[in-house]
């Protein structure tokens, strides 16, 4: 089986991301106009927000196979992880993160390019993979994330 090319991967990620919106057509229209598309959290995922300058190393502490989409805005000094709907409970004590409530709108570029300085560090790939909140919390901690094999 051949791996999908870049354009196919971007299209799968864009389709998934647009379908997370109540109005996928408006998301596509925004992207066609090269503007950010506001996508409300709460139907498919929540948003965990952190400072880019101090939390970027967390991104690389999480193995790619466990890391869901991560959006960055260097000018605003923000990172946003897409996390499961139950993540707020698990991340409530992680002071370095703010879990945005359902209905909070994340202004997203398409997966294949950046708009207004926002870019996907880890792009949605269409699979629906989200960052596990326990893995995210561990990666923020002083020791970083360790796989179960490393922990024993």
PDB file of C-alpha atoms in Angstrom:
ATOM      1  CA  UNK A   1       0.000   0.000   0.000  1.00  0.00           C
ATOM      2  CA  UNK A   2       1.439   3.357  -1.029  1.00  0.00           C
ATOM      3  CA  UNK A   3       1.620   6.200   1.436  1.00  0.00           C
ATOM      4  CA  UNK A   4      -0.549   9.195   0.588  1.00  0.00           C
ATOM      5  CA  UNK A   5       1.288  12.160  -0.893  1.00  0.00           C
ATOM      6  CA  UNK A   6       1.458  15.503   0.891  1.00  0.00           C
ATOM      7  CA  UNK A   7      -1.562  16.951  -0.912  1.00  0.00           C
ATOM      8  CA  UNK A   8      -3.683  13.931   0.051  1.00  0.00           C
ATOM      9  CA  UNK A   9      -2.585  14.177   3.690  1.00  0.00           C
ATOM     10  CA  UNK A  10      -3.358  17.889   3.802  1.00  0.00           C
ATOM     11  CA  UNK A  11      -6.753  17.329   2.208  1.00  0.00           C
ATOM     12  CA  UNK A  12      -7.585  14.587   4.736  1.00  0.00           C
ATOM     13  CA  UNK A  13      -6.588  16.911   7.589  1.00  0.00           C
ATOM     14  CA  UNK A  14      -8.532  19.817   6.100  1.00  0.00           C
ATOM     15  CA  UNK A  15     -11.617  17.637   5.612  1.00  0.00           C
ATOM     16  CA  UNK A  16     -11.486  16.418   9.207  1.00  0.00           C
ATOM     17  CA  UNK A  17     -10.915  19.902  10.595  1.00  0.00           C
ATOM     18  CA  UNK A  18     -13.709  21.437   8.496  1.00  0.00           C
ATOM     19  CA  UNK A  19     -16.064  18.612   9.525  1.00  0.00           C
ATOM     20  CA  UNK A  20     -15.406  19.511  13.176  1.00  0.00           C
ATOM     21  CA  UNK A  21     -17.302  22.725  12.462  1.00  0.00           C
ATOM     22  CA  UNK A  22     -21.063  23.093  12.439  1.00  0.00           C
ATOM     23  CA  UNK A  23     -20.619  24.789   9.042  1.00  0.00           C
ATOM     24  CA  UNK A  24     -17.805  23.078   7.086  1.00  0.00           C
ATOM     25  CA  UNK A  25     -18.739  25.158   4.038  1.00  0.00           C
ATOM     26  CA  UNK A  26     -17.927  28.386   5.915  1.00  0.00           C
ATOM     27  CA  UNK A  27     -14.584  26.959   7.015  1.00  0.00           C
ATOM     28  CA  UNK A  28     -13.697  26.152   3.393  1.00  0.00           C
ATOM     29  CA  UNK A  29     -14.889  29.583   2.259  1.00  0.00           C
ATOM     30  CA  UNK A  30     -12.622  31.258   4.826  1.00  0.00           C
ATOM     31  CA  UNK A  31      -9.649  29.174   3.713  1.00  0.00           C
ATOM     32  CA  UNK A  32     -10.358  29.891   0.050  1.00  0.00           C
ATOM     33  CA  UNK A  33     -10.244  33.597   0.951  1.00  0.00           C
ATOM     34  CA  UNK A  34      -6.946  32.949   2.788  1.00  0.00           C
ATOM     35  CA  UNK A  35      -8.382  33.880   6.185  1.00  0.00           C
ATOM     36  CA  UNK A  36      -8.487  31.977   9.453  1.00  0.00           C
ATOM     37  CA  UNK A  37     -11.615  29.902  10.020  1.00  0.00           C
ATOM     38  CA  UNK A  38     -13.172  30.008  13.499  1.00  0.00           C
ATOM     39  CA  UNK A  39     -13.981  26.468  14.640  1.00  0.00           C
ATOM     40  CA  UNK A  40     -15.833  26.061  17.926  1.00  0.00           C
ATOM     41  CA  UNK A  41     -14.531  23.543  20.410  1.00  0.00           C
ATOM     42  CA  UNK A  42     -16.794  21.160  22.264  1.00  0.00           C
ATOM     43  CA  UNK A  43     -18.292  18.952  19.579  1.00  0.00           C
ATOM     44  CA  UNK A  44     -15.163  16.941  18.769  1.00  0.00           C
ATOM     45  CA  UNK A  45     -12.368  18.326  20.920  1.00  0.00           C
ATOM     46  CA  UNK A  46     -11.354  20.932  23.471  1.00  0.00           C
ATOM     47  CA  UNK A  47      -8.426  23.332  23.254  1.00  0.00           C
ATOM     48  CA  UNK A  48      -5.556  23.369  25.747  1.00  0.00           C
ATOM     49  CA  UNK A  49      -3.694  26.687  25.493  1.00  0.00           C
ATOM     50  CA  UNK A  50      -0.163  27.544  26.635  1.00  0.00           C
ATOM     51  CA  UNK A  51       2.558  30.098  26.020  1.00  0.00           C
ATOM     52  CA  UNK A  52       4.608  29.286  22.950  1.00  0.00           C
ATOM     53  CA  UNK A  53       7.875  30.719  24.258  1.00  0.00           C
ATOM     54  CA  UNK A  54       7.937  28.559  27.376  1.00  0.00           C
ATOM     55  CA  UNK A  55       6.012  25.459  26.274  1.00  0.00           C
ATOM     56  CA  UNK A  56       7.326  24.690  22.783  1.00  0.00           C
ATOM     57  CA  UNK A  57       9.716  22.018  24.146  1.00  0.00           C
ATOM     58  CA  UNK A  58       6.640  20.125  25.382  1.00  0.00           C
ATOM     59  CA  UNK A  59       5.629  19.521  21.771  1.00  0.00           C
ATOM     60  CA  UNK A  60       8.780  17.569  21.026  1.00  0.00           C
ATOM     61  CA  UNK A  61       8.628  15.691  24.347  1.00  0.00           C
ATOM     62  CA  UNK A  62       5.463  13.977  23.137  1.00  0.00           C
ATOM     63  CA  UNK A  63       6.115  11.197  20.612  1.00  0.00           C
ATOM     64  CA  UNK A  64       4.550  11.850  17.203  1.00  0.00           C
ATOM     65  CA  UNK A  65       2.250   8.825  17.477  1.00  0.00           C
ATOM     66  CA  UNK A  66       0.772  10.246  20.702  1.00  0.00           C
ATOM     67  CA  UNK A  67       0.603  13.889  19.620  1.00  0.00           C
ATOM     68  CA  UNK A  68      -2.577  15.253  18.111  1.00  0.00           C
ATOM     69  CA  UNK A  69      -2.844  18.541  16.250  1.00  0.00           C
ATOM     70  CA  UNK A  70      -0.917  21.481  17.688  1.00  0.00           C
ATOM     71  CA  UNK A  71      -1.479  25.006  16.394  1.00  0.00           C
ATOM     72  CA  UNK A  72       0.989  27.859  17.002  1.00  0.00           C
ATOM     73  CA  UNK A  73       0.832  31.634  16.760  1.00  0.00           C
ATOM     74  CA  UNK A  74       4.306  33.095  17.396  1.00  0.00           C
ATOM     75  CA  UNK A  75       3.087  36.705  17.357  1.00  0.00           C
ATOM     76  CA  UNK A  76       0.475  35.985  20.041  1.00  0.00           C
ATOM     77  CA  UNK A  77       2.938  33.678  21.882  1.00  0.00           C
ATOM     78  CA  UNK A  78       0.336  30.873  21.949  1.00  0.00           C
ATOM     79  CA  UNK A  79       0.239  27.131  21.422  1.00  0.00           C
ATOM     80  CA  UNK A  80      -3.014  25.184  21.223  1.00  0.00           C
ATOM     81  CA  UNK A  81      -3.326  21.409  21.559  1.00  0.00           C
ATOM     82  CA  UNK A  82      -6.512  19.684  20.425  1.00  0.00           C
ATOM     83  CA  UNK A  83      -7.455  17.367  23.281  1.00  0.00           C
ATOM     84  CA  UNK A  84     -10.369  15.006  24.032  1.00  0.00           C
ATOM     85  CA  UNK A  85     -13.625  16.334  25.450  1.00  0.00           C
ATOM     86  CA  UNK A  86     -12.863  15.005  28.952  1.00  0.00           C
ATOM     87  CA  UNK A  87      -9.430  16.677  29.115  1.00  0.00           C
ATOM     88  CA  UNK A  88     -10.529  19.597  31.307  1.00  0.00           C
ATOM     89  CA  UNK A  89     -10.881  17.283  34.307  1.00  0.00           C
ATOM     90  CA  UNK A  90      -7.451  15.736  33.786  1.00  0.00           C
ATOM     91  CA  UNK A  91      -5.662  19.034  33.145  1.00  0.00           C
ATOM     92  CA  UNK A  92      -7.316  21.158  35.851  1.00  0.00           C
ATOM     93  CA  UNK A  93      -4.180  21.107  38.030  1.00  0.00           C
ATOM     94  CA  UNK A  94      -1.707  21.846  35.219  1.00  0.00           C
ATOM     95  CA  UNK A  95      -1.120  25.561  35.804  1.00  0.00           C
ATOM     96  CA  UNK A  96       0.804  26.029  32.568  1.00  0.00           C
ATOM     97  CA  UNK A  97      -2.313  25.211  30.523  1.00  0.00           C
ATOM     98  CA  UNK A  98      -5.711  26.800  30.127  1.00  0.00           C
ATOM     99  CA  UNK A  99      -8.369  24.432  28.844  1.00  0.00           C
ATOM    100  CA  UNK A 100     -10.863  26.498  26.917  1.00  0.00           C
ATOM    101  CA  UNK A 101     -14.558  25.696  27.462  1.00  0.00           C
ATOM    102  CA  UNK A 102     -16.837  24.119  24.867  1.00  0.00           C
ATOM    103  CA  UNK A 103     -17.901  26.726  22.333  1.00  0.00           C
ATOM    104  CA  UNK A 104     -14.579  28.576  22.448  1.00  0.00           C
ATOM    105  CA  UNK A 105     -13.549  29.397  18.888  1.00  0.00           C
ATOM    106  CA  UNK A 106     -10.090  28.495  17.657  1.00  0.00           C
ATOM    107  CA  UNK A 107      -9.169  30.475  14.554  1.00  0.00           C
ATOM    108  CA  UNK A 108      -7.541  27.872  12.310  1.00  0.00           C
ATOM    109  CA  UNK A 109      -5.591  27.932   9.065  1.00  0.00           C
ATOM    110  CA  UNK A 110      -5.834  24.959   6.722  1.00  0.00           C
ATOM    111  CA  UNK A 111      -3.325  22.197   7.380  1.00  0.00           C
ATOM    112  CA  UNK A 112      -1.066  22.879   4.410  1.00  0.00           C
ATOM    113  CA  UNK A 113      -0.071  26.494   4.955  1.00  0.00           C
ATOM    114  CA  UNK A 114      -0.017  29.311   7.472  1.00  0.00           C
ATOM    115  CA  UNK A 115      -2.291  32.346   7.569  1.00  0.00           C
ATOM    116  CA  UNK A 116      -1.673  35.503   9.596  1.00  0.00           C
ATOM    117  CA  UNK A 117       1.313  33.823  11.216  1.00  0.00           C
ATOM    118  CA  UNK A 118      -0.662  30.828  12.526  1.00  0.00           C
ATOM    119  CA  UNK A 119       0.611  27.414  11.561  1.00  0.00           C
ATOM    120  CA  UNK A 120       0.113  23.799  12.478  1.00  0.00           C
ATOM    121  CA  UNK A 121       3.188  22.415  14.215  1.00  0.00           C
ATOM    122  CA  UNK A 122       1.522  19.016  14.171  1.00  0.00           C
ATOM    123  CA  UNK A 123      -1.092  18.991  11.445  1.00  0.00           C
ATOM    124  CA  UNK A 124      -4.467  17.295  11.648  1.00  0.00           C
ATOM    125  CA  UNK A 125      -4.094  14.191   9.496  1.00  0.00           C
ATOM    126  CA  UNK A 126      -7.735  13.191   9.159  1.00  0.00           C
ATOM    127  CA  UNK A 127      -7.491  10.334  11.659  1.00  0.00           C
ATOM    128  CA  UNK A 128      -9.055  12.262  14.532  1.00  0.00           C
ATOM    129  CA  UNK A 129      -6.012  11.691  16.765  1.00  0.00           C
ATOM    130  CA  UNK A 130      -6.026  14.058  19.737  1.00  0.00           C
ATOM    131  CA  UNK A 131      -3.334  14.553  22.374  1.00  0.00           C
ATOM    132  CA  UNK A 132      -3.979  12.409  25.431  1.00  0.00           C
ATOM    133  CA  UNK A 133      -4.268  14.808  28.398  1.00  0.00           C
ATOM    134  CA  UNK A 134      -2.257  12.483  30.664  1.00  0.00           C
ATOM    135  CA  UNK A 135       0.589  12.448  28.137  1.00  0.00           C
ATOM    136  CA  UNK A 136       0.388  16.243  27.771  1.00  0.00           C
ATOM    137  CA  UNK A 137       0.464  16.751  31.542  1.00  0.00           C
ATOM    138  CA  UNK A 138       3.425  14.392  31.880  1.00  0.00           C
ATOM    139  CA  UNK A 139       5.301  16.178  29.078  1.00  0.00           C
ATOM    140  CA  UNK A 140       4.865  19.495  30.881  1.00  0.00           C
ATOM    141  CA  UNK A 141       6.167  18.016  34.122  1.00  0.00           C
ATOM    142  CA  UNK A 142       9.828  18.277  35.114  1.00  0.00           C
ATOM    143  CA  UNK A 143      10.790  14.819  33.873  1.00  0.00           C
ATOM    144  CA  UNK A 144       8.868  15.001  30.634  1.00  0.00           C
ATOM    145  CA  UNK A 145       6.819  12.195  29.135  1.00  0.00           C
ATOM    146  CA  UNK A 146       8.278   8.704  29.354  1.00  0.00           C
ATOM    147  CA  UNK A 147       6.847   5.705  27.582  1.00  0.00           C
ATOM    148  CA  UNK A 148       5.637   2.855  29.843  1.00  0.00           C
ATOM    149  CA  UNK A 149       8.762   0.877  28.879  1.00  0.00           C
ATOM    150  CA  UNK A 150      11.033   3.763  29.970  1.00  0.00           C
ATOM    151  CA  UNK A 151       9.124   4.268  33.219  1.00  0.00           C
ATOM    152  CA  UNK A 152       9.685   0.722  34.466  1.00  0.00           C
TER     153      UNK A 152
END
